[in-house]
mmCIF file of C-alpha atoms and ligand atoms in Angstrom:
data_model
loop_
_atom_site.group_PDB
_atom_site.id
_atom_site.type_symbol
_atom_site.label_atom_id
_atom_site.label_comp_id
_atom_site.label_asym_id
_atom_site.label_seq_id
_atom_site.Cartn_x
_atom_site.Cartn_y
_atom_site.Cartn_z
ATOM 1 C CA MET A 1 -77.487 23.228 -12.554
ATOM 2 C CA LYS A 2 -80.110 22.586 -15.213
ATOM 3 C CA ILE A 3 -78.298 21.838 -18.438
ATOM 4 C CA GLY A 4 -79.589 21.216 -21.961
ATOM 5 C CA ILE A 5 -77.241 19.151 -24.143
ATOM 6 C CA THR A 6 -77.482 18.922 -27.917
ATOM 7 C CA CYS A 7 -75.328 16.557 -29.976
ATOM 8 C CA TYR A 8 -75.358 14.202 -32.933
ATOM 9 C CA PRO A 9 -76.924 11.216 -31.203
ATOM 10 C CA THR A 10 -76.189 8.291 -33.450
ATOM 11 C CA TYR A 11 -72.746 8.794 -34.859
ATOM 12 C CA GLY A 12 -69.248 9.801 -33.886
ATOM 13 C CA GLY A 13 -67.053 10.817 -30.996
ATOM 14 C CA SER A 14 -68.740 14.155 -30.335
ATOM 15 C CA GLY A 15 -71.981 12.328 -29.516
ATOM 16 C CA VAL A 16 -70.114 9.901 -27.275
ATOM 17 C CA ILE A 17 -68.440 12.700 -25.321
ATOM 18 C CA ALA A 18 -71.697 14.680 -25.029
ATOM 19 C CA THR A 19 -73.616 11.658 -23.780
ATOM 20 C CA GLU A 20 -70.978 10.459 -21.320
ATOM 21 C CA LEU A 21 -70.699 14.025 -20.025
ATOM 22 C CA GLY A 22 -74.461 14.237 -19.525
ATOM 23 C CA LYS A 23 -74.487 10.917 -17.673
ATOM 24 C CA GLU A 24 -71.685 12.017 -15.357
ATOM 25 C CA LEU A 25 -73.288 15.409 -14.716
ATOM 26 C CA ALA A 26 -76.553 13.685 -13.801
ATOM 27 C CA LEU A 27 -74.722 11.395 -11.375
ATOM 28 C CA ARG A 28 -73.221 14.526 -9.817
ATOM 29 C CA GLY A 29 -76.713 15.878 -9.140
ATOM 30 C CA HIS A 30 -77.247 18.168 -12.127
ATOM 31 C CA GLU A 31 -80.450 17.956 -14.165
ATOM 32 C CA VAL A 32 -79.620 17.093 -17.768
ATOM 33 C CA HIS A 33 -81.962 17.477 -20.752
ATOM 34 C CA PHE A 34 -80.782 15.945 -24.038
ATOM 35 C CA ILE A 35 -82.317 17.717 -27.013
ATOM 36 C CA SER A 36 -81.769 15.917 -30.306
ATOM 37 C CA TYR A 37 -83.453 14.019 -33.156
ATOM 38 C CA ALA A 38 -82.831 10.595 -31.594
ATOM 39 C CA LEU A 39 -81.928 9.071 -28.264
ATOM 40 C CA PRO A 40 -78.114 9.240 -27.905
ATOM 41 C CA PHE A 41 -76.808 5.723 -28.558
ATOM 42 C CA ARG A 42 -74.779 5.581 -25.346
ATOM 43 C CA LEU A 43 -77.879 6.384 -23.291
ATOM 44 C CA THR A 44 -78.829 2.774 -22.819
ATOM 45 C CA LYS A 45 -80.424 2.705 -19.394
ATOM 46 C CA TYR A 46 -82.526 4.879 -17.107
ATOM 47 C CA ILE A 47 -80.522 7.396 -15.106
ATOM 48 C CA GLU A 48 -82.148 9.665 -12.588
ATOM 49 C CA ASN A 49 -81.897 13.359 -13.575
ATOM 50 C CA ILE A 50 -81.652 12.626 -17.303
ATOM 51 C CA PHE A 51 -84.443 13.580 -19.679
ATOM 52 C CA PHE A 52 -84.678 13.242 -23.439
ATOM 53 C CA HIS A 53 -86.561 15.643 -25.708
ATOM 54 C CA GLU A 54 -86.929 14.514 -29.295
ATOM 55 C CA VAL A 55 -86.743 17.077 -32.080
ATOM 56 C CA GLU A 56 -89.323 16.235 -34.709
ATOM 57 C CA THR A 57 -89.147 17.749 -38.158
ATOM 58 C CA SER A 58 -92.430 18.226 -39.935
ATOM 59 C CA THR A 59 -92.926 16.806 -43.400
ATOM 60 C CA TYR A 60 -95.109 19.450 -45.004
ATOM 61 C CA PRO A 61 -95.028 18.929 -48.820
ATOM 62 C CA LEU A 62 -93.633 22.409 -49.405
ATOM 63 C CA PHE A 63 -90.509 21.573 -47.385
ATOM 64 C CA GLU A 64 -88.441 19.527 -49.765
ATOM 65 C CA PHE A 65 -85.654 19.474 -47.153
ATOM 66 C CA PRO A 66 -86.327 18.933 -43.427
ATOM 67 C CA LEU A 67 -86.006 22.141 -41.404
ATOM 68 C CA TYR A 68 -83.914 20.520 -38.687
ATOM 69 C CA SER A 69 -81.987 23.587 -37.493
ATOM 70 C CA LEU A 70 -85.232 25.490 -36.975
ATOM 71 C CA ALA A 71 -87.034 22.549 -35.381
ATOM 72 C CA LEU A 72 -84.065 22.187 -33.026
ATOM 73 C CA ALA A 73 -84.155 25.887 -32.111
ATOM 74 C CA SER A 74 -87.897 25.614 -31.390
ATOM 75 C CA LYS A 75 -87.357 22.590 -29.156
ATOM 76 C CA MET A 76 -84.512 24.383 -27.369
ATOM 77 C CA ILE A 77 -86.831 27.307 -26.641
ATOM 78 C CA GLU A 78 -89.561 24.994 -25.363
ATOM 79 C CA VAL A 79 -87.247 23.005 -23.092
ATOM 80 C CA ALA A 80 -85.329 26.050 -21.855
ATOM 81 C CA GLU A 81 -88.575 27.769 -20.837
ATOM 82 C CA PHE A 82 -90.522 24.825 -19.419
ATOM 83 C CA GLU A 83 -87.556 23.307 -17.612
ATOM 84 C CA ASN A 84 -86.027 26.637 -16.660
ATOM 85 C CA LEU A 85 -82.583 25.691 -17.997
ATOM 86 C CA ASP A 86 -79.484 27.551 -16.852
ATOM 87 C CA LEU A 87 -77.536 26.760 -19.973
ATOM 88 C CA LEU A 88 -77.484 25.005 -23.297
ATOM 89 C CA HIS A 89 -74.320 23.046 -24.103
ATOM 90 C CA VAL A 90 -74.080 22.236 -27.804
ATOM 91 C CA HIS A 91 -71.580 19.761 -29.223
ATOM 92 C CA TYR A 92 -70.328 20.274 -32.809
ATOM 93 C CA ALA A 93 -70.897 23.822 -33.985
ATOM 94 C CA ILE A 94 -72.903 23.082 -37.143
ATOM 95 C CA PRO A 95 -75.816 23.684 -36.943
ATOM 96 C CA HIS A 96 -76.169 23.368 -33.169
ATOM 97 C CA ALA A 97 -74.479 26.658 -32.209
ATOM 98 C CA THR A 98 -76.658 28.517 -34.698
ATOM 99 C CA SER A 99 -79.874 26.923 -33.416
ATOM 100 C CA ALA A 100 -78.830 27.744 -29.850
ATOM 101 C CA TYR A 101 -78.130 31.370 -30.796
ATOM 102 C CA LEU A 102 -81.568 31.634 -32.346
ATOM 103 C CA ALA A 103 -83.200 30.026 -29.304
ATOM 104 C CA LYS A 104 -81.430 32.444 -26.985
ATOM 105 C CA GLN A 105 -82.821 35.444 -28.874
ATOM 106 C CA ILE A 106 -86.347 34.170 -28.398
ATOM 107 C CA VAL A 107 -86.540 32.585 -24.923
ATOM 108 C CA LYS A 108 -88.228 34.511 -22.164
ATOM 109 C CA ASN A 109 -85.544 33.392 -19.711
ATOM 110 C CA LYS A 110 -82.957 36.052 -20.504
ATOM 111 C CA LYS A 111 -80.430 34.464 -18.157
ATOM 112 C CA LEU A 112 -80.022 31.417 -20.424
ATOM 113 C CA LYS A 113 -76.367 30.895 -21.377
ATOM 114 C CA ILE A 114 -74.923 28.961 -24.303
ATOM 115 C CA THR A 115 -71.672 27.102 -24.546
ATOM 116 C CA THR A 116 -70.334 25.410 -27.668
ATOM 117 C CA THR A 117 -67.843 22.559 -27.763
ATOM 118 C CA LEU A 118 -65.858 22.378 -30.991
ATOM 119 C CA HIS A 119 -64.998 18.801 -31.856
ATOM 120 C CA GLY A 120 -63.288 18.551 -35.216
ATOM 121 C CA THR A 121 -64.540 18.798 -38.761
ATOM 122 C CA ASP A 122 -67.048 21.449 -37.687
ATOM 123 C CA ILE A 123 -63.922 23.650 -37.611
ATOM 124 C CA THR A 124 -61.332 21.935 -39.802
ATOM 125 C CA LEU A 125 -63.508 20.923 -42.756
ATOM 126 C CA VAL A 126 -67.231 21.662 -43.001
ATOM 127 C CA GLY A 127 -67.108 25.040 -41.257
ATOM 128 C CA LEU A 128 -64.415 26.264 -43.634
ATOM 129 C CA GLU A 129 -66.683 25.980 -46.662
ATOM 130 C CA PRO A 130 -67.055 29.587 -47.838
ATOM 131 C CA SER A 131 -70.833 29.433 -47.628
ATOM 132 C CA PHE A 132 -70.741 28.244 -44.007
ATOM 133 C CA LEU A 133 -67.772 30.174 -42.631
ATOM 134 C CA PRO A 134 -69.486 33.491 -41.737
ATOM 135 C CA LEU A 135 -72.370 31.660 -40.082
ATOM 136 C CA VAL A 136 -70.092 29.357 -38.087
ATOM 137 C CA LYS A 137 -67.859 32.249 -37.018
ATOM 138 C CA PHE A 138 -70.851 34.333 -35.931
ATOM 139 C CA SER A 139 -72.523 31.479 -34.052
ATOM 140 C CA ILE A 140 -69.329 30.568 -32.196
ATOM 141 C CA GLU A 141 -68.673 34.199 -31.284
ATOM 142 C CA GLN A 142 -72.204 34.580 -29.944
ATOM 143 C CA SER A 143 -71.744 31.648 -27.543
ATOM 144 C CA ASP A 144 -71.176 32.686 -23.933
ATOM 145 C CA GLY A 145 -68.519 29.983 -23.647
ATOM 146 C CA ILE A 146 -66.434 28.022 -26.139
ATOM 147 C CA THR A 147 -64.439 24.869 -25.553
ATOM 148 C CA ALA A 148 -62.197 22.934 -27.926
ATOM 149 C CA VAL A 149 -61.067 19.349 -27.435
ATOM 150 C CA SER A 150 -57.357 20.074 -28.039
ATOM 151 C CA ARG A 151 -54.879 22.930 -28.173
ATOM 152 C CA PHE A 152 -54.585 22.214 -31.895
ATOM 153 C CA LEU A 153 -58.307 22.797 -32.430
ATOM 154 C CA LYS A 154 -58.261 25.957 -30.338
ATOM 155 C CA GLU A 155 -55.432 27.410 -32.454
ATOM 156 C CA LYS A 156 -57.150 26.378 -35.707
ATOM 157 C CA THR A 157 -60.355 28.103 -34.591
ATOM 158 C CA LEU A 158 -58.577 31.303 -33.583
ATOM 159 C CA THR A 159 -56.632 31.546 -36.838
ATOM 160 C CA ASN A 160 -59.097 30.183 -39.402
ATOM 161 C CA TYR A 161 -62.073 32.133 -38.098
ATOM 162 C CA SER A 162 -60.236 35.153 -36.610
ATOM 163 C CA ILE A 163 -62.104 34.627 -33.370
ATOM 164 C CA GLU A 164 -60.929 36.788 -30.510
ATOM 165 C CA LYS A 165 -62.958 35.205 -27.743
ATOM 166 C CA GLU A 166 -61.484 32.991 -25.043
ATOM 167 C CA ILE A 167 -61.542 29.290 -25.922
ATOM 168 C CA SER A 168 -61.015 26.757 -23.107
ATOM 169 C CA VAL A 169 -59.304 23.501 -23.978
ATOM 170 C CA ILE A 170 -61.119 20.569 -22.382
ATOM 171 C CA PRO A 171 -59.898 17.231 -23.720
ATOM 172 C CA ASN A 172 -61.890 14.090 -24.471
ATOM 173 C CA PHE A 173 -62.260 11.711 -21.556
ATOM 174 C CA VAL A 174 -62.983 8.082 -20.861
ATOM 175 C CA ASP A 175 -64.343 6.021 -17.996
ATOM 176 C CA THR A 176 -61.261 4.023 -17.011
ATOM 177 C CA ASP A 177 -63.398 1.687 -14.885
ATOM 178 C CA VAL A 178 -65.153 0.598 -18.072
ATOM 179 C CA PHE A 179 -62.334 0.992 -20.581
ATOM 180 C CA LYS A 180 -59.666 -1.235 -19.050
ATOM 181 C CA LYS A 181 -58.033 -4.445 -20.127
ATOM 182 C CA VAL A 182 -60.365 -7.334 -19.304
ATOM 183 C CA SER A 183 -59.097 -10.880 -18.871
ATOM 184 C CA ILE A 184 -58.955 -12.605 -22.238
ATOM 185 C CA ASN A 185 -57.795 -16.026 -21.044
ATOM 186 C CA ASP A 186 -60.019 -18.586 -22.748
ATOM 187 C CA CYS A 187 -61.543 -15.788 -24.816
ATOM 188 C CA ALA A 188 -63.437 -17.484 -27.657
ATOM 189 C CA PHE A 189 -63.240 -14.349 -29.777
ATOM 190 C CA LYS A 190 -59.438 -14.172 -29.570
ATOM 191 C CA LYS A 191 -59.079 -17.904 -30.270
ATOM 192 C CA HIS A 192 -61.294 -17.547 -33.294
ATOM 193 C CA ILE A 193 -59.479 -14.499 -34.689
ATOM 194 C CA ALA A 194 -55.926 -15.605 -33.896
ATOM 195 C CA PRO A 195 -55.990 -19.393 -33.427
ATOM 196 C CA LYS A 196 -52.201 -19.691 -33.610
ATOM 197 C CA GLY A 197 -51.562 -16.890 -31.144
ATOM 198 C CA GLU A 198 -50.946 -14.333 -33.887
ATOM 199 C CA LYS A 199 -50.529 -10.672 -32.853
ATOM 200 C CA ILE A 200 -53.579 -8.488 -33.381
ATOM 201 C CA LEU A 201 -53.595 -4.949 -34.769
ATOM 202 C CA VAL A 202 -56.839 -3.015 -34.487
ATOM 203 C CA HIS A 203 -58.428 0.103 -35.941
ATOM 204 C CA THR A 204 -61.864 1.504 -35.093
ATOM 205 C CA SER A 205 -63.528 4.349 -36.967
ATOM 206 C CA ASN A 206 -66.443 5.457 -39.082
ATOM 207 C CA PHE A 207 -64.502 4.676 -42.303
ATOM 208 C CA ARG A 208 -64.644 8.201 -43.649
ATOM 209 C CA PRO A 209 -61.867 9.289 -46.072
ATOM 210 C CA VAL A 210 -60.403 11.477 -43.306
ATOM 211 C CA LYS A 211 -59.548 8.296 -41.332
ATOM 212 C CA ARG A 212 -57.305 6.843 -44.107
ATOM 213 C CA VAL A 213 -58.296 3.290 -43.201
ATOM 214 C CA THR A 214 -56.513 2.005 -46.307
ATOM 215 C CA ASP A 215 -53.249 3.165 -44.695
ATOM 216 C CA ALA A 216 -53.983 0.861 -41.745
ATOM 217 C CA ILE A 217 -54.302 -2.023 -44.220
ATOM 218 C CA ARG A 218 -51.035 -1.070 -45.937
ATOM 219 C CA VAL A 219 -49.258 -0.865 -42.565
ATOM 220 C CA PHE A 220 -50.604 -4.294 -41.707
ATOM 221 C CA ASP A 221 -49.507 -5.685 -45.076
ATOM 222 C CA ILE A 222 -45.881 -4.829 -44.215
ATOM 223 C CA VAL A 223 -46.175 -6.041 -40.603
ATOM 224 C CA GLN A 224 -47.683 -9.436 -41.393
ATOM 225 C CA LYS A 225 -44.742 -10.262 -43.659
ATOM 226 C CA GLU A 226 -42.471 -10.142 -40.595
ATOM 227 C CA VAL A 227 -44.703 -11.156 -37.686
ATOM 228 C CA PRO A 228 -47.686 -13.538 -37.868
ATOM 229 C CA SER A 229 -50.580 -11.200 -37.238
ATOM 230 C CA LYS A 230 -54.187 -10.238 -37.930
ATOM 231 C CA LEU A 231 -55.897 -6.894 -38.463
ATOM 232 C CA LEU A 232 -59.300 -6.107 -36.952
ATOM 233 C CA LEU A 233 -61.251 -3.299 -38.590
ATOM 234 C CA VAL A 234 -64.151 -2.177 -36.427
ATOM 235 C CA GLY A 235 -66.859 0.188 -37.683
ATOM 236 C CA ASP A 236 -68.434 1.029 -40.975
ATOM 237 C CA GLY A 237 -68.753 3.902 -43.392
ATOM 238 C CA PRO A 238 -68.177 5.203 -46.903
ATOM 239 C CA ASP A 239 -64.630 3.832 -47.360
ATOM 240 C CA ARG A 240 -65.392 0.268 -46.310
ATOM 241 C CA SER A 241 -65.885 -1.032 -49.876
ATOM 242 C CA GLU A 242 -62.547 0.435 -50.964
ATOM 243 C CA CYS A 243 -60.880 -1.154 -47.928
ATOM 244 C CA GLU A 244 -62.393 -4.550 -48.766
ATOM 245 C CA ARG A 245 -61.212 -4.165 -52.359
ATOM 246 C CA LEU A 246 -57.676 -3.324 -51.233
ATOM 247 C CA THR A 247 -57.686 -6.311 -48.872
ATOM 248 C CA ARG A 248 -58.519 -8.603 -51.804
ATOM 249 C CA GLU A 249 -55.921 -6.932 -54.024
ATOM 250 C CA LEU A 250 -53.217 -7.476 -51.380
ATOM 251 C CA ASN A 251 -54.332 -11.072 -50.805
ATOM 252 C CA LEU A 252 -55.095 -10.403 -47.162
ATOM 253 C CA THR A 253 -58.668 -11.641 -46.925
ATOM 254 C CA ASP A 254 -57.753 -14.368 -44.424
ATOM 255 C CA SER A 255 -56.007 -12.010 -42.056
ATOM 256 C CA VAL A 256 -57.998 -8.747 -42.240
ATOM 257 C CA LYS A 257 -61.320 -9.051 -40.433
ATOM 258 C CA PHE A 258 -64.050 -6.501 -41.034
ATOM 259 C CA LEU A 259 -66.152 -6.649 -37.881
ATOM 260 C CA GLY A 260 -68.541 -3.796 -38.744
ATOM 261 C CA LYS A 261 -70.099 -1.798 -35.927
ATOM 262 C CA GLN A 262 -69.553 -3.486 -32.569
ATOM 263 C CA GLU A 263 -70.759 -2.966 -29.008
ATOM 264 C CA ALA A 264 -68.092 -5.163 -27.376
ATOM 265 C CA LEU A 265 -65.269 -2.667 -27.871
ATOM 266 C CA VAL A 266 -63.563 -3.358 -24.558
ATOM 267 C CA GLU A 267 -63.299 -7.080 -25.292
ATOM 268 C CA ILE A 268 -62.007 -6.407 -28.805
ATOM 269 C CA LEU A 269 -59.412 -3.905 -27.573
ATOM 270 C CA SER A 270 -58.398 -6.230 -24.730
ATOM 271 C CA SER A 271 -57.758 -9.002 -27.259
ATOM 272 C CA SER A 272 -55.571 -6.736 -29.396
ATOM 273 C CA ASP A 273 -51.938 -5.622 -29.242
ATOM 274 C CA VAL A 274 -51.520 -2.344 -31.133
ATOM 275 C CA PHE A 275 -54.004 0.370 -32.168
ATOM 276 C CA LEU A 276 -53.551 2.048 -35.574
ATOM 277 C CA ILE A 277 -54.915 5.531 -36.302
ATOM 278 C CA PRO A 278 -53.359 6.924 -39.507
ATOM 279 C CA SER A 279 -55.872 9.801 -39.909
ATOM 280 C CA GLN A 280 -55.584 12.730 -42.282
ATOM 281 C CA SER A 281 -57.131 14.989 -39.658
ATOM 282 C CA GLU A 282 -57.970 14.253 -36.018
ATOM 283 C CA SER A 283 -58.668 16.993 -33.547
ATOM 284 C CA PHE A 284 -58.303 14.666 -30.562
ATOM 285 C CA GLY A 285 -58.682 10.945 -31.339
ATOM 286 C CA LEU A 286 -61.194 9.498 -28.871
ATOM 287 C CA ALA A 287 -60.820 6.012 -30.401
ATOM 288 C CA ALA A 288 -57.097 6.083 -29.606
ATOM 289 C CA LEU A 289 -57.818 7.210 -26.047
ATOM 290 C CA GLU A 290 -60.219 4.292 -25.522
ATOM 291 C CA ALA A 291 -57.531 1.926 -26.801
ATOM 292 C CA MET A 292 -54.879 3.459 -24.529
ATOM 293 C CA ALA A 293 -57.207 3.034 -21.559
ATOM 294 C CA CYS A 294 -57.204 -0.687 -22.380
ATOM 295 C CA GLY A 295 -53.396 -0.670 -22.375
ATOM 296 C CA LEU A 296 -52.808 -0.572 -26.122
ATOM 297 C CA PRO A 297 -49.843 1.348 -27.481
ATOM 298 C CA VAL A 298 -50.929 3.539 -30.405
ATOM 299 C CA VAL A 299 -49.251 4.066 -33.779
ATOM 300 C CA SER A 300 -50.683 7.224 -35.314
ATOM 301 C CA SER A 301 -50.174 9.978 -37.840
ATOM 302 C CA SER A 302 -48.773 13.257 -36.547
ATOM 303 C CA VAL A 303 -51.857 15.347 -37.296
ATOM 304 C CA GLY A 304 -54.108 17.593 -35.237
ATOM 305 C CA GLY A 305 -54.438 16.773 -31.567
ATOM 306 C CA LEU A 306 -52.930 13.281 -31.820
ATOM 307 C CA PRO A 307 -49.473 14.395 -30.616
ATOM 308 C CA GLU A 308 -51.163 15.905 -27.533
ATOM 309 C CA LEU A 309 -52.580 12.478 -26.734
ATOM 310 C CA VAL A 310 -50.010 9.962 -27.933
ATOM 311 C CA LYS A 311 -46.648 10.767 -26.352
ATOM 312 C CA HIS A 312 -44.164 9.695 -29.005
ATOM 313 C CA ASN A 313 -41.809 6.908 -27.928
ATOM 314 C CA GLU A 314 -43.615 6.639 -24.586
ATOM 315 C CA CYS A 315 -47.094 5.229 -25.098
ATOM 316 C CA GLY A 316 -46.921 4.849 -28.853
ATOM 317 C CA PHE A 317 -45.364 6.286 -31.975
ATOM 318 C CA ILE A 318 -46.199 9.087 -34.381
ATOM 319 C CA ALA A 319 -45.326 9.276 -38.087
ATOM 320 C CA GLU A 320 -46.069 11.617 -40.992
ATOM 321 C CA ILE A 321 -49.462 11.213 -42.700
ATOM 322 C CA GLY A 322 -49.248 8.425 -45.262
ATOM 323 C CA ASP A 323 -45.826 7.161 -44.151
ATOM 324 C CA VAL A 324 -47.003 3.560 -43.886
ATOM 325 C CA GLU A 325 -43.433 2.182 -43.937
ATOM 326 C CA ARG A 326 -42.529 4.101 -40.802
ATOM 327 C CA MET A 327 -45.793 3.187 -39.092
ATOM 328 C CA ALA A 328 -45.108 -0.468 -39.908
ATOM 329 C CA LYS A 329 -41.544 -0.160 -38.578
ATOM 330 C CA TYR A 330 -42.856 1.273 -35.302
ATOM 331 C CA THR A 331 -45.504 -1.432 -35.042
ATOM 332 C CA LEU A 332 -42.915 -4.154 -35.621
ATOM 333 C CA ASP A 333 -40.675 -2.565 -33.008
ATOM 334 C CA LEU A 334 -43.470 -2.974 -30.463
ATOM 335 C CA LEU A 335 -44.467 -6.472 -31.536
ATOM 336 C CA THR A 336 -40.934 -7.872 -31.448
ATOM 337 C CA ASN A 337 -39.753 -6.338 -28.215
ATOM 338 C CA GLU A 338 -41.703 -7.731 -25.300
ATOM 339 C CA LYS A 339 -40.132 -5.565 -22.592
ATOM 340 C CA LYS A 340 -40.633 -2.369 -24.565
ATOM 341 C CA TYR A 341 -44.209 -3.402 -25.344
ATOM 342 C CA GLU A 342 -45.023 -3.873 -21.653
ATOM 343 C CA ILE A 343 -43.597 -0.452 -20.749
ATOM 344 C CA PHE A 344 -45.520 1.284 -23.551
ATOM 345 C CA SER A 345 -48.713 -0.546 -22.625
ATOM 346 C CA GLN A 346 -48.404 0.540 -18.987
ATOM 347 C CA ASN A 347 -47.531 4.106 -20.053
ATOM 348 C CA ALA A 348 -50.637 4.236 -22.247
ATOM 349 C CA ARG A 349 -52.880 3.153 -19.383
ATOM 350 C CA ASN A 350 -51.186 5.521 -16.919
ATOM 351 C CA ARG A 351 -51.412 8.477 -19.279
ATOM 352 C CA THR A 352 -55.150 7.870 -19.557
ATOM 353 C CA LEU A 353 -55.608 7.504 -15.795
ATOM 354 C CA ASN A 354 -53.597 10.625 -14.987
ATOM 355 C CA ASN A 355 -54.929 12.958 -17.666
ATOM 356 C CA PHE A 356 -58.101 11.804 -19.356
ATOM 357 C CA ASP A 357 -60.221 9.969 -16.807
ATOM 358 C CA LYS A 358 -63.776 11.263 -16.402
ATOM 359 C CA SER A 359 -63.025 12.186 -12.778
ATOM 360 C CA ILE A 360 -60.453 14.712 -14.049
ATOM 361 C CA VAL A 361 -62.213 16.108 -17.110
ATOM 362 C CA VAL A 362 -65.885 16.333 -16.055
ATOM 363 C CA PRO A 363 -65.042 18.833 -13.257
ATOM 364 C CA MET A 364 -63.374 20.992 -15.938
ATOM 365 C CA TYR A 365 -66.737 21.248 -17.687
ATOM 366 C CA GLU A 366 -68.480 22.004 -14.377
ATOM 367 C CA GLN A 367 -66.005 24.808 -13.708
ATOM 368 C CA HIS A 368 -66.490 26.088 -17.253
ATOM 369 C CA TYR A 369 -70.268 26.216 -16.665
ATOM 370 C CA LYS A 370 -69.803 28.066 -13.351
ATOM 371 C CA ASN A 371 -67.588 30.646 -15.055
ATOM 372 C CA ILE A 372 -70.198 31.275 -17.744
ATOM 373 C CA LEU A 373 -73.088 31.526 -15.324
ATOM 374 C CA GLU A 374 -71.166 34.089 -13.280
ATOM 375 C CA GLN A 375 -70.538 36.298 -16.358
HETATM 376 O O1 GMT B 1 -65.345 16.135 -36.430
HETATM 377 C C1 GMT B 1 -65.783 15.063 -36.844
HETATM 378 O O2 GMT B 1 -65.456 14.571 -37.900
HETATM 379 C C2 GMT B 1 -66.820 14.369 -36.072
HETATM 380 C C3 GMT B 1 -66.482 14.239 -34.654
HETATM 381 C C4 GMT B 1 -67.389 13.180 -34.192
HETATM 382 O O3 GMT B 1 -68.542 13.477 -33.929
HETATM 383 O O4 GMT B 1 -66.933 12.043 -34.175
HETATM 384 O O5 GMT B 1 -65.146 13.805 -34.384
HETATM 385 C C5 GMT B 1 -64.292 14.669 -33.721
HETATM 386 O O6 GMT B 1 -64.660 14.676 -32.359
HETATM 387 C C6 GMT B 1 -64.142 13.654 -31.522
HETATM 388 C C7 GMT B 1 -64.649 13.900 -30.103
HETATM 389 O O7 GMT B 1 -64.226 15.151 -29.641
HETATM 390 C C8 GMT B 1 -62.616 13.647 -31.594
HETATM 391 O O8 GMT B 1 -62.062 12.668 -30.743
HETATM 392 C C9 GMT B 1 -62.217 13.357 -33.046
HETATM 393 O O9 GMT B 1 -60.802 13.441 -33.135
HETATM 394 C C10 GMT B 1 -62.840 14.374 -33.982
HETATM 395 N N1 GMT B 1 -62.633 13.926 -35.385
HETATM 396 C C11 GMT B 1 -61.877 14.605 -36.236
HETATM 397 O O10 GMT B 1 -61.278 15.616 -35.940
HETATM 398 C C12 GMT B 1 -61.794 14.031 -37.620
#
């Protein structure tokens, strides 16, 4: 198949999933054309069958705001026609589904199909804004195929937008050959972070309010009073300053490490013991999946798609949003019970291998494409 993929290239889990999907599809012999404003950040080396088409927005003085959605639609038309694409797969509905709809009206190739993958706040937050809702609903309904990354997100879409079309649930996935526990014996990083063999809790995110990173710090504050431990905070974003302030207020500056954005995620996760994800809203939780693949039990909030990923009392624990005491209790339970920890760690890895490995999920997308093209 000849597939165009559009995603946010520099930020967030939807871009990661879109890029990893494109890479896998290319390895399976499909021709993949990424159409976006920048090279997707996980596209780090040359792969046969992958092409990148940059969307450039013009800077004419009259246009106070860049016309990205229109520039994207124009590029979609160009690529779809010149490359004879079979379908456009857009990740994150806003504005990608709308640009794709527009492109489809204009392309000469009338067989071009569109599929939209709903990822999260495109449905649960931004898309619900009254000014956006009709446009998002229309654009989703006009797609030939729709996928959502969890059952939760599917239900939210059907109810919040009164959409009557079929939505296929295709979960996030991970490459378990890459995301696996690597040997950390003699690991300089671990020795530096936890010189006395302290336990390590970890959280990775883009530090948006929806991630409730301050809850991770409050959980850690309770935990470190019982068990010598450190907290690694990986990533960056709007809430980082508030998190640093809270860390100072709680006198935790020696034990909470802000690592910023990091490439060496596998090494960091392999050095850590428990993954914290106390989000306010999380349609799937790719960061938690990556941690589970590395054998980390997860302590999470009970929102969105997290309960579909983290089996409570099996590969982690789930608590109400904001219930930092309970999250701390669960974390301590894992850190003070070696046997239980080992079982949970193995369960987390196995759950990833059996349900969310790329070899299981990528064929679901291929089948989804086949279904659409046969419509
Ligand atoms: O929806 C967002 O806030 C952005 C999006 C992204 O690009 O990171 O995140 C969502 O998509 C991920 C990949 O499908 C999911 O794993 C995340 O759970 C989801 N984030 C939220 O729902 C907050």
